[in-house]
Coordinates of C-alpha atoms in Angstrom, one line a residue:
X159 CA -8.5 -17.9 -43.8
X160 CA -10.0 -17.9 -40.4
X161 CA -13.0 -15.2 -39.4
X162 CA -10.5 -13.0 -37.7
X163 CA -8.3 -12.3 -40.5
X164 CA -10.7 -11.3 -42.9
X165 CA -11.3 -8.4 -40.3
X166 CA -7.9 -6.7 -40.2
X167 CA -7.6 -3.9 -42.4
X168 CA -5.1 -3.9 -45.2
X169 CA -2.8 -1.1 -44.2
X170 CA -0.1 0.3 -47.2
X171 CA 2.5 2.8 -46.4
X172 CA 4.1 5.6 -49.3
X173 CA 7.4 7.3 -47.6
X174 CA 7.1 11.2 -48.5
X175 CA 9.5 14.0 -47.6
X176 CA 8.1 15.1 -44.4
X177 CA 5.2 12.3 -43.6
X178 CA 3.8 8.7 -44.3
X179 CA 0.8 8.7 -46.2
X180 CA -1.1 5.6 -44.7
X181 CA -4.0 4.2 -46.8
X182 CA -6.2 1.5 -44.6
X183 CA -8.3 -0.8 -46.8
X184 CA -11.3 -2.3 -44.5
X185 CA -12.8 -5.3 -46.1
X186 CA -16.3 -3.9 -44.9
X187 CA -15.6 -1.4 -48.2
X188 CA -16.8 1.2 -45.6
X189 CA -14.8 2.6 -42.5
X190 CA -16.4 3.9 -39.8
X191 CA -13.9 5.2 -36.8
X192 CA -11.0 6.4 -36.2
X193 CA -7.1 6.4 -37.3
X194 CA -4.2 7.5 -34.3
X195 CA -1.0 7.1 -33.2
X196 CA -0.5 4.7 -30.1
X197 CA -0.9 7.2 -27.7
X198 CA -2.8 9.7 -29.2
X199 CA -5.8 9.0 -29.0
X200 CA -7.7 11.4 -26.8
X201 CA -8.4 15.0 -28.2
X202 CA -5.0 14.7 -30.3
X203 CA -4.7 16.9 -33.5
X204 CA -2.6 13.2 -34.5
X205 CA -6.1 11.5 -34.5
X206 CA -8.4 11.6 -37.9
X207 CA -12.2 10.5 -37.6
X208 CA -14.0 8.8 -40.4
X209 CA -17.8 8.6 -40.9
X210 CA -18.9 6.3 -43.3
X211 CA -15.8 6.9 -45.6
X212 CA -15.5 4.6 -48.6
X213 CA -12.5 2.2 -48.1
X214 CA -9.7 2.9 -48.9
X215 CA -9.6 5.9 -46.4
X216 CA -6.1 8.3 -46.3
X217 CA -4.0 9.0 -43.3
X218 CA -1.0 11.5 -42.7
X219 CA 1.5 11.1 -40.6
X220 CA 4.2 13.6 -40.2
X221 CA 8.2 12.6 -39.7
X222 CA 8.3 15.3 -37.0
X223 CA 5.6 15.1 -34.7
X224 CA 2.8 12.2 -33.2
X225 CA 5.3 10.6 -31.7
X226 CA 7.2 9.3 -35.0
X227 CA 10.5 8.8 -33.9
X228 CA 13.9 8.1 -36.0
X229 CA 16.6 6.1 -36.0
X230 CA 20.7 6.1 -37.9
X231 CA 21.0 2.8 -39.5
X232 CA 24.5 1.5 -40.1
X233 CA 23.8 2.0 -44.0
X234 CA 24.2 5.6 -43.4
X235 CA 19.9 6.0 -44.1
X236 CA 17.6 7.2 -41.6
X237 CA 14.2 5.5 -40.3
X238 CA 11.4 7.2 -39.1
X239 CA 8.8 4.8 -37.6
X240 CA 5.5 4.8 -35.6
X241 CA 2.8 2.6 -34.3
X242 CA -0.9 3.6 -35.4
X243 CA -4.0 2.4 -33.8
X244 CA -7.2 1.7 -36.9
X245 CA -10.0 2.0 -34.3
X246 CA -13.4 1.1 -36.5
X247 CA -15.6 2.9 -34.0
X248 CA -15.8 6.6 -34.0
X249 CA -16.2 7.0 -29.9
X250 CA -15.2 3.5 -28.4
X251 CA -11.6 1.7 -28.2
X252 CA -12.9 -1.9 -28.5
X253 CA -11.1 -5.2 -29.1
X254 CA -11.9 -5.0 -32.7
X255 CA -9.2 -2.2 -33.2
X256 CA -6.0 -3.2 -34.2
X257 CA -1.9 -1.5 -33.7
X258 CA 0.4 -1.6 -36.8
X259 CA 3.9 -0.7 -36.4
X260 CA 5.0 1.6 -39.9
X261 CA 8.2 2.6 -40.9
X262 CA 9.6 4.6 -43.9
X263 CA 13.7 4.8 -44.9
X264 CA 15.7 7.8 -46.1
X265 CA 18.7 8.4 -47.8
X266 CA 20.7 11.3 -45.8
X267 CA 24.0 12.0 -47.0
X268 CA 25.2 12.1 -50.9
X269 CA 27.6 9.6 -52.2
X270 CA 29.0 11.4 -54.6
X271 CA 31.3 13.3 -51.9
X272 CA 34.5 11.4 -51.9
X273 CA 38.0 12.3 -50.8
X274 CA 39.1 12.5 -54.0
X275 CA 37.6 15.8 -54.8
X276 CA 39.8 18.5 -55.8
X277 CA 39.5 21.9 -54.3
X278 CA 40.8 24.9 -56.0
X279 CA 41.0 27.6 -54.0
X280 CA 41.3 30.0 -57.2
X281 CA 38.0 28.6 -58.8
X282 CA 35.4 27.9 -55.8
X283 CA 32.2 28.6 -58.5
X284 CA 33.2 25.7 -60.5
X285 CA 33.8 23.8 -57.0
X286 CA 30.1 24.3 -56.1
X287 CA 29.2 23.4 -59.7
X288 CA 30.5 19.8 -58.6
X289 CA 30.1 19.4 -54.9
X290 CA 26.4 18.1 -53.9
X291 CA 25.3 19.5 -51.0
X292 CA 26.4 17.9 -47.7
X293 CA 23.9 15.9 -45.7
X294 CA 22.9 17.1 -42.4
X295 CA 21.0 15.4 -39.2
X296 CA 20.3 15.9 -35.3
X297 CA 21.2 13.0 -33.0
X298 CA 20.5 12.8 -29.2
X299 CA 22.4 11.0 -27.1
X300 CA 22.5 9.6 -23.3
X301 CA 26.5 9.3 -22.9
X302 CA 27.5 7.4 -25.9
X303 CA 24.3 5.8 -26.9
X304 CA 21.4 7.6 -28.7
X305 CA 18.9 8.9 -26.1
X306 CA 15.3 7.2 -27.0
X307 CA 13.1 7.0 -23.7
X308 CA 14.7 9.5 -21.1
X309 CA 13.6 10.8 -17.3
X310 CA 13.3 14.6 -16.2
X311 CA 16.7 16.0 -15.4
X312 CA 19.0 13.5 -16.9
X313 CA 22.0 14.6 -18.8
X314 CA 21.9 15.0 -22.8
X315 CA 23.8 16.1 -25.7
X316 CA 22.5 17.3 -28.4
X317 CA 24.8 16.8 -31.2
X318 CA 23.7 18.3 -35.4
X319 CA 26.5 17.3 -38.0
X320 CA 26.7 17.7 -42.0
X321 CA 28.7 15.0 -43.9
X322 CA 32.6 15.2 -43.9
X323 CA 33.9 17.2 -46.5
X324 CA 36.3 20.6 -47.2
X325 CA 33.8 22.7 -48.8
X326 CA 31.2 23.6 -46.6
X327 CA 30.7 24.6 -42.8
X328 CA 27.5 24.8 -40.9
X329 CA 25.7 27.7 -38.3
X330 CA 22.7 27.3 -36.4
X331 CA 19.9 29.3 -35.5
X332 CA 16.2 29.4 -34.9
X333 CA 16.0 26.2 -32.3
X334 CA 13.1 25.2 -30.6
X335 CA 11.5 22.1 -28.7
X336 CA 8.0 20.9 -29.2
X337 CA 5.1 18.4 -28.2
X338 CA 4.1 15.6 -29.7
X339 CA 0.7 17.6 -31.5
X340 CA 2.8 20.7 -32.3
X341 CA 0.1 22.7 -30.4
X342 CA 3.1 23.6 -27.4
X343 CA 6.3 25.0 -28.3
X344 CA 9.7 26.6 -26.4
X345 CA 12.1 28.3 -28.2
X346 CA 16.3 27.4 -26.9
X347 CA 17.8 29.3 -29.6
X348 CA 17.2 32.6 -31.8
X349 CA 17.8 34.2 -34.7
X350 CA 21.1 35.3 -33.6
X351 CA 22.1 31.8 -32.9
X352 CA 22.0 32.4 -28.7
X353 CA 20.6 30.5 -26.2
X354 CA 17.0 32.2 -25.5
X355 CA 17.1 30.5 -21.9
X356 CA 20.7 28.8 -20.4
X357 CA 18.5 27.4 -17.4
X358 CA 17.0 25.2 -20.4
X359 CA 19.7 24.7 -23.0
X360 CA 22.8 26.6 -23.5
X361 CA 24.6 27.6 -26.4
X362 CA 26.1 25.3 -29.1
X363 CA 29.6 24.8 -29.2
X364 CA 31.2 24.2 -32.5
X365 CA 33.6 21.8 -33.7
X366 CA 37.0 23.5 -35.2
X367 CA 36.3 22.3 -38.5
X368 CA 32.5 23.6 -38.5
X369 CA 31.0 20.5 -39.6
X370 CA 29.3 20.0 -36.1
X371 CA 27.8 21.7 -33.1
X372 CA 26.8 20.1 -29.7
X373 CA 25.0 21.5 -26.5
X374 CA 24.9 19.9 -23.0
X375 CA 21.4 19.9 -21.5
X376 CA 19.0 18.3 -18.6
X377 CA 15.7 16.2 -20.2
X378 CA 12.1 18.2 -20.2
X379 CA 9.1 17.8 -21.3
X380 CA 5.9 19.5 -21.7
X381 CA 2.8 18.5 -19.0
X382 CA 0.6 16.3 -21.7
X383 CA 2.5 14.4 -23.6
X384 CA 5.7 11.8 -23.3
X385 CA 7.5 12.8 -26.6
X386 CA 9.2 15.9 -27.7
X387 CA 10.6 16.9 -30.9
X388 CA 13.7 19.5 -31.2
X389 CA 14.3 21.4 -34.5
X390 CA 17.1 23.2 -35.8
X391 CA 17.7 26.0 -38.9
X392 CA 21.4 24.4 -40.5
X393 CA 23.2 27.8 -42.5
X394 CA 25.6 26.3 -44.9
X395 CA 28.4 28.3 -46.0
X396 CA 31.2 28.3 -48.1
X397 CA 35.0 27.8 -46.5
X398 CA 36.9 29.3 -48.7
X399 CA 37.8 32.9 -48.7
X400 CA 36.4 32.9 -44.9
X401 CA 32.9 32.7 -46.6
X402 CA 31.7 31.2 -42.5
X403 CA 30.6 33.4 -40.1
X404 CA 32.4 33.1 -36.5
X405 CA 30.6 31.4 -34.0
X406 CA 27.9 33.9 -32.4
X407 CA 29.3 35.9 -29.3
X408 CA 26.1 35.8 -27.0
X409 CA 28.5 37.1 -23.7
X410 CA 27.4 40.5 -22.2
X411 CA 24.1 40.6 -24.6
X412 CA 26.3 41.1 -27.5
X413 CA 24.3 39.7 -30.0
X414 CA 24.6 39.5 -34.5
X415 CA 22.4 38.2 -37.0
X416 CA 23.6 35.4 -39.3
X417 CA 23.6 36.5 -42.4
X418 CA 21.9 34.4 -44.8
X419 CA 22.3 36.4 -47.9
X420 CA 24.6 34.0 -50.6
X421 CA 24.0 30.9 -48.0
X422 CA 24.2 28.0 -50.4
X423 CA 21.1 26.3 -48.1
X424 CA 19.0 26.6 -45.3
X425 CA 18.1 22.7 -44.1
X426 CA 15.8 22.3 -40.8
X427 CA 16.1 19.5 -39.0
X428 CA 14.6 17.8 -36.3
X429 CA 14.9 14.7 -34.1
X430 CA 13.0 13.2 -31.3
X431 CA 12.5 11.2 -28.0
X432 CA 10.1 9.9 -24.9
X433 CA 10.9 11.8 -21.5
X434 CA 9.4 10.2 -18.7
X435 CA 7.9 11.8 -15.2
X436 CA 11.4 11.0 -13.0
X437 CA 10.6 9.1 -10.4
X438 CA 12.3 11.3 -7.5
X439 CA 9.4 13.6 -8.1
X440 CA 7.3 11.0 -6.4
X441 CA 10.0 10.1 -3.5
X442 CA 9.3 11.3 0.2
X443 CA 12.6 12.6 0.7
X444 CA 11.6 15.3 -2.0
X445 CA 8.6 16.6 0.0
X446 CA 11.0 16.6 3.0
X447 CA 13.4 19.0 1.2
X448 CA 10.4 21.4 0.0
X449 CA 9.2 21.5 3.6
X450 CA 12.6 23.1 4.7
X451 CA 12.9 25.5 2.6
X452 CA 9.6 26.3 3.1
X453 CA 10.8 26.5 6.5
X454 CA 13.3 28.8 6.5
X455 CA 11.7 31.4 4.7
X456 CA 9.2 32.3 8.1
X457 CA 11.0 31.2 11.4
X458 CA 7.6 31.5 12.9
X459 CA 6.4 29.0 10.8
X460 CA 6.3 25.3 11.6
X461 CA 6.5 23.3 8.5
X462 CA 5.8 19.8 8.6
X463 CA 6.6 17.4 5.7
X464 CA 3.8 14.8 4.8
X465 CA 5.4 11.3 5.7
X466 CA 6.4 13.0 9.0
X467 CA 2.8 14.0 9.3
X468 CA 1.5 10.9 8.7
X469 CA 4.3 9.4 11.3
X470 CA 2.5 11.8 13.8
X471 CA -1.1 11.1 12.9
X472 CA 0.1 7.1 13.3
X473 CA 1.6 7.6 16.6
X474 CA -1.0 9.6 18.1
X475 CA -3.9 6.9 17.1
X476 CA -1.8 4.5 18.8
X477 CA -1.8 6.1 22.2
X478 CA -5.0 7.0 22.0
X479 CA -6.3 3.5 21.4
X480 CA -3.6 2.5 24.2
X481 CA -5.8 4.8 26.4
X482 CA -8.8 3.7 25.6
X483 CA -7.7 0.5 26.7
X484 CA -6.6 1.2 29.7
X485 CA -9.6 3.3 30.7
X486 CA -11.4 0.1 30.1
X487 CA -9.2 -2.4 32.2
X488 CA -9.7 0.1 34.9
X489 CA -13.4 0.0 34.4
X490 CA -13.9 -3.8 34.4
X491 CA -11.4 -3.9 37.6
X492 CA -13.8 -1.3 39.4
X493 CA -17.0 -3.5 38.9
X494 CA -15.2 -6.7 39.9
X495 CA -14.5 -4.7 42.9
X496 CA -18.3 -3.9 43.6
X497 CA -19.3 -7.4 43.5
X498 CA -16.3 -8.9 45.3
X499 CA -17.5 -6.3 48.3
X500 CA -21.5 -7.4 47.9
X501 CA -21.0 -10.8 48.2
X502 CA -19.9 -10.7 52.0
X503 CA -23.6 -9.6 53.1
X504 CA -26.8 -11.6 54.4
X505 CA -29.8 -11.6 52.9
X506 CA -32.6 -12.8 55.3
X507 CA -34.6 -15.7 52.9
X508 CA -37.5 -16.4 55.6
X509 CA -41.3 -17.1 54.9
X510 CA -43.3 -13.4 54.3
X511 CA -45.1 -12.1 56.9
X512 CA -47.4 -8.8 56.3
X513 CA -47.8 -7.1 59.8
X514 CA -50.9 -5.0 58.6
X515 CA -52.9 -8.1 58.5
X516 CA -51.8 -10.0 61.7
X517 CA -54.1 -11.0 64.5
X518 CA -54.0 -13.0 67.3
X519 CA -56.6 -15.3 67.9

């Protein structure tokens, strides 16, 4: 085993219900520094410090925040996985630190529901007896693939689904989007199961079956971090006997609570991706359009964009360093003139004579 090796921390992960618990061994038998998400790392709630902590030393990581992200395998289980940074100095990112990609699986829908269950509409008690309760999830997608690193303003749908069966529907309420650290948070849909703010994200249209809802929206994201996390409250209810509520009529501010009284289950659920700065924020066509609307608010004003400011600027050093030129050649052709006109005289080169101290003799 070479030098190196010996130095990378031994790094175990134990899948929990809403985090990985990371345990990092160092082979020092003390850790000194710090554990974070790739990322993270600067004044992140995500980040733990350790000071002289006896190895092994404990890290969370929650399933719904620092930038753990998720994924539908084709097995029908979900992974949630993350990249953490073991950092064995306390202030310093050094060369010494090292980046381990962790991932935990989880089963999300029951087996047992088959199409060969039998529902009696007479006896639903002994139905829910039988029937285990639907899974549920949140998926994101960019047209027909799942949305994982996004710009500003491009198109989404969010899409939450329960398993396919006949006994129970789904309503949605209590929505919200957050940042990576949980320390930001915007909420897109209330208690009543309306949008809070169309501009952001509309209401959810349902399916006719109930078993899923979807909403059209434009990619955001909060100023300080790349990743955002949207959760949902899921309402289960019962089919039969119209045990659903219709789908919430938000139009003229009519507005009514979901009842959750006799709701089999209340599941939250949550999903999450990257959103990138857009890069048409940057473009110079953009500061042209903000200049004329600018512009037309004040006819008296005179609004000038930046690239056709620094157009001007450009333009106006070059005739002025045309000028300058010029005023030289005209100089230099002046003198040459003076000496061309000097050279035509006579300059009498005879021996001295001092007339104040002439005599004859």
């Amino acid at each position: 085993m070479t030098p190196m090796a010996k130095n990378i921390p031994e790094v175990k992960v134990d899948c929990r219900s809403e985090s990985m618990s990371i345990t990092v061994e160092s082979p020092a038998g003390m850790f000194d520094g710090m554990i974070y998400p790739r990322g993270l790392g600067r004044n992140s709630s995500c980040m733990s410090l350790y000071t002289q902590a006896t190895s092994p030393v404990s890290y969370n990581l929650p399933l719904s925040a620092c930038n753990t992200m998720s994924s539908n395998m084709d097995d029908g289980t979900i992974e949630y996985y993350n990249t953490i940074v073991v950092q064995p100095h306390r202030k310093l990112v050094t060369s010494q630190g090292k980046g381990f990609h962790v991932r935990c699986r989880y089963t999300t829908r029951e087996k047992m529901i088959t199409n060969d269950i039998n529902v009696n509409m007479l006896e639903p008690t002994m139905l829910l007896g039988t029937a285990p309760m639907p899974g549920c999830s949140m998926v994101i997608y960019q047209g027909d693939h799942v949305a994982q690193n996004v710009k500003i303003g491009e198109q989404l749908t969010l899409v939450v689904s329960i398993d396919a069966q006949e006994v129970y529907a789904m309503r949605l309420s209590h929505c919200s989007v957050t940042d990576a650290t949980n320390s930001a948070s915007q909420p897109l849909i209330d208690d009543f199961g309306c949008a809070v703010d169309p501009e952001i994200m509309g209401p959810f249209q349902y399916s006719e079956d109930g078993n899923s809802a979807r909403v059209d929206f434009q990619a955001h994201k909060f100023p300080y971090t790349d990743s955002v996390y949207y959760h949902c409250n899921v309402h289960l209810c019962l089919k039969a006997d119209n045990g659903c509520p219709p789908p919430p009529d938000c139009s003229n501010g009519r507005k009514k609570r979901q009842a959750d009284e006799g709701s089999p289950a209340t599941i939250e659920v949550y999903s999450g991706l990257y959103v990138n700065e857009a890069n048409d924020l940057s473009r110079p066509e953009q500061f042209d359009l903000v200049a004329r609307e600018k512009a037309l608010d004040n006819p008296n004003n005179i609004c000038v964009s930046q690239r056709n400011f620094a157009i001007g600027i450009a333009i106006a050093g070059l005739i002025l360093m045309l000028l300058v030129i010029a005023a030289f050649v005209i100089l230099l052709a002046r003198r040459r003139g003076k000496k061309d006109i000097s050279s035509g005289s006579s300059i009498y080169s005879g021996p001295y004579t001092n007339t104040a101290y002439s005599h004859s003799s």
